[in-house]
XYZ file of C-alpha atoms in Angstrom:
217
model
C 118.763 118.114 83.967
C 116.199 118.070 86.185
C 114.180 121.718 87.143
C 112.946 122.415 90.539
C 109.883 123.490 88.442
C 109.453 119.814 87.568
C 108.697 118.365 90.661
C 105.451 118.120 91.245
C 103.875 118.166 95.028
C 100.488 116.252 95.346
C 98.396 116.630 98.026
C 99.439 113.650 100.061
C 102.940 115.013 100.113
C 104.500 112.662 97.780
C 106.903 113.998 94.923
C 106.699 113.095 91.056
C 109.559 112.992 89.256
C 108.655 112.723 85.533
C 110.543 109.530 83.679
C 109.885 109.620 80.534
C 111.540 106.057 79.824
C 109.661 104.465 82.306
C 106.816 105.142 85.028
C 106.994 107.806 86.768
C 109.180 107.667 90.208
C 107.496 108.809 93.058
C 108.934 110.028 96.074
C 106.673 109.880 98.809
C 107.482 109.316 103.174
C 106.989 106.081 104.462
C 107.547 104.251 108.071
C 107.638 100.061 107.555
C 107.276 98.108 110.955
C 110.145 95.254 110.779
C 108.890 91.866 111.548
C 110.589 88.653 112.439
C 108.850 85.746 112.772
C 106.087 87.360 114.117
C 107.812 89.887 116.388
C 108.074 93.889 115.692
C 112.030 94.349 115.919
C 111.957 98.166 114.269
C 111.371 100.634 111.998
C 112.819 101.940 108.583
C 112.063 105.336 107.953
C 112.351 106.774 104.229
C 112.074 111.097 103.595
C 112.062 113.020 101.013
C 112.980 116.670 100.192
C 113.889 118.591 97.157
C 116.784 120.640 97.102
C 117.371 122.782 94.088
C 117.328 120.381 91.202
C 117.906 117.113 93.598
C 115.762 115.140 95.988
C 117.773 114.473 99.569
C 116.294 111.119 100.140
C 117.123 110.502 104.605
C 116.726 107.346 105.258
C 116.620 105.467 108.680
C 116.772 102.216 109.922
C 116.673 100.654 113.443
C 116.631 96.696 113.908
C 116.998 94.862 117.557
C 116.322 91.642 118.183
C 115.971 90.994 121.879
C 115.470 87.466 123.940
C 114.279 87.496 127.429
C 114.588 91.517 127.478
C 118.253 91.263 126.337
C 119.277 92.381 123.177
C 121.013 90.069 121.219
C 121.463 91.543 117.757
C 121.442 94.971 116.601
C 121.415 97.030 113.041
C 121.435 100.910 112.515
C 121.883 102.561 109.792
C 121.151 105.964 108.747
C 122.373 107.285 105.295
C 121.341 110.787 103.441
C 121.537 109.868 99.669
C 120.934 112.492 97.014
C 119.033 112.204 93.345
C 118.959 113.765 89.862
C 116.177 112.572 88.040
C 117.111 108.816 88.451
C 120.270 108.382 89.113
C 122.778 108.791 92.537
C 125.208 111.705 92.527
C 126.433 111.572 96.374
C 125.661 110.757 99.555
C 127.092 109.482 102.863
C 125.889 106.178 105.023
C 126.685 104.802 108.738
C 125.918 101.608 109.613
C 126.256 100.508 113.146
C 126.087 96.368 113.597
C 126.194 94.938 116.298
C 128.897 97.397 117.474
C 130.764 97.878 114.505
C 130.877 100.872 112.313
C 130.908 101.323 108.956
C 131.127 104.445 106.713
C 130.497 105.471 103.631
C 130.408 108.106 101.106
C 130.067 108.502 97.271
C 130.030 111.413 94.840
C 129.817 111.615 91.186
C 132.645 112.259 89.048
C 133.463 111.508 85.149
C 130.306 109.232 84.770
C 131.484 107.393 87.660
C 130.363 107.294 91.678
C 133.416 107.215 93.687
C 133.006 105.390 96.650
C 134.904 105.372 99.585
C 134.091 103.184 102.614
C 135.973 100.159 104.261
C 137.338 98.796 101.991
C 139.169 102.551 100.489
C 138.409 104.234 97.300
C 136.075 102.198 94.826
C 134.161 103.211 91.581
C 131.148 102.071 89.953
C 129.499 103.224 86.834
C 127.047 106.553 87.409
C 123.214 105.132 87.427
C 123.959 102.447 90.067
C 121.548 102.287 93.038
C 122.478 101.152 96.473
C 120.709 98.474 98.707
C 118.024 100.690 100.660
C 116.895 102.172 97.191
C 113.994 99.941 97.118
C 111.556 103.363 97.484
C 112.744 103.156 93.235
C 111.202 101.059 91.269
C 113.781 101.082 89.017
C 115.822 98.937 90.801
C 113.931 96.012 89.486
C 116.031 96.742 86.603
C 118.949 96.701 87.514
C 121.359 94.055 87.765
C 124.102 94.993 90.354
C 123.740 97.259 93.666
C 126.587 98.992 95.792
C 126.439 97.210 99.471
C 126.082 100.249 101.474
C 128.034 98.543 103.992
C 131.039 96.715 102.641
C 131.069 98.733 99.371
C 131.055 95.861 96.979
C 128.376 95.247 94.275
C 126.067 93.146 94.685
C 125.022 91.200 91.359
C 121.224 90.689 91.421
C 118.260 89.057 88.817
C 114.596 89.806 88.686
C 111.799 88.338 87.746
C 108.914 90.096 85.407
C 106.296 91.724 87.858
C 103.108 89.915 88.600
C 100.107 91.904 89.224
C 98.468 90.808 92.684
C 96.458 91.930 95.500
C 99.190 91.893 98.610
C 98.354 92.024 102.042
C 99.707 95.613 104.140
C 99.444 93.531 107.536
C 96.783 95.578 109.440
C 93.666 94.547 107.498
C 94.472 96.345 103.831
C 95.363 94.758 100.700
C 96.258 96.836 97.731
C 96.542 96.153 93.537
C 100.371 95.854 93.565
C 103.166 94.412 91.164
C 105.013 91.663 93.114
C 108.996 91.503 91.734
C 111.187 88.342 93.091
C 114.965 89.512 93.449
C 117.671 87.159 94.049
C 121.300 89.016 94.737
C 124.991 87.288 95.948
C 125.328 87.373 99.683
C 122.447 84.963 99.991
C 119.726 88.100 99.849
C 116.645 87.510 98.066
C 113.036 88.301 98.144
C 110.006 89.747 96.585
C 109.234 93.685 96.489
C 105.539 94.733 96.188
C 104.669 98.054 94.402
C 101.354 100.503 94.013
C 99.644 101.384 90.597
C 101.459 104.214 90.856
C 104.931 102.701 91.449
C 105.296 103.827 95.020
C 107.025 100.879 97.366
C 104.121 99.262 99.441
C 105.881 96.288 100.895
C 108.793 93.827 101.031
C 109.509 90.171 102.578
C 113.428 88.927 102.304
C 115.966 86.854 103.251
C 119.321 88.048 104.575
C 121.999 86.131 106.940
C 119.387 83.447 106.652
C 116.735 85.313 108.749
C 113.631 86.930 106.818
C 112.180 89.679 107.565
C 109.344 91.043 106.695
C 108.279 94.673 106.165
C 104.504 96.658 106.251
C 103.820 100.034 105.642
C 102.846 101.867 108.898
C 99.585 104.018 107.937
């Protein structure tokens, strides 16, 4: 298990979680403006704080898409998820869209997460990642994420990283590691990620709209 002792606090605030299997994960805040073709519709919001020998990762998102003034489409969501080393031992999420609420919560138990959310009591095998846990870069590797919102898995492919320099929107561009993932539920996309594995940007496709996130400095 993981020791507070381990966690390592850098001077720009970010957390390092030591992976021996892999590159390190790093925890570290970010804000991402939300763009749609060409228009700031909101923010996602992503914190970090250790608690004993877990990381409470908060994370908040806020989506409106308004014509003439009026809004015509809305997404909230704002979920607390906790982590051991890698993997998700419980958490709770509430999505509001477009009016309608949906709520979830998981917790380990037996090498399994139980879920329960809309749909009732679900389980998944311990070590799987939900679909805002893009701040990991582990989730390139995996191959099925829980839909924080209906609770169903979502089966997903990526491609081997390709080492680029990828624009941050207000004049930057950083080394990064460019992943495409494809999922079911027509979502796909490419992920961008630092040298040092930390999430730097994403552009996707869901309900046939793309969207386009970058890092707020």
């Amino acid at each position: 298990m993981i020791e507070r002792r381990m966690f390592l606090l850098a001077a720009t605030g970010a957390l390092l979680l030591p992976d021996r299997s892999r590159a390190d994960v790093v925890f570290e805040n970010a804000t991402f403006r939300v763009m749609r073709k060409g228009d700031d519709i909101g923010r996602h919001e992503i914190r970090f704080e250790p608690e004993d020998d877990l990381v409470k990762v908060t994370t908040a998102i806020d989506i409106k898409v308004k014509l003439a003034f009026i809004t015509v489409a809305s997404f909230k969501q704002d979920a607390v998820e906790h982590w051991r080393g890698g993997t998700l031992v419980k958490g709770r999420s509430r999505i509001v869209d477009d009016g309608d609420i949906f709520d979830v919560s998981f917790a380990a138990k037996d090498e399994q997460l139980v879920v329960q959310g809309p749909k009732g009591r679900v389980r998944v095998p311990l070590g799987t990642m939900t679909d805002i846990a893009f701040w990991n870069q582990e989730i390139v590797h995996q191959t099925a994420l829980l839909d924080s919102k209906t609770t169903e898995l979502i089966k997903t492919s990526t491609t081997p990283g390709v080492a680029e320099m990828v624009d941050l929107g207000d004049g930057r561009k950083v080394a990064a590691t460019r992943y495409e993932m494809s999922g079911t539920q027509g979502r796909s996309g490419s992920i961008w990620y630092d040298e040092s594995g930390r999430f730097v940007r994403t552009s996707f496709v869901t309900r046939g709209e793309r969207l386009d996130y970058y890092p707020i400095a």
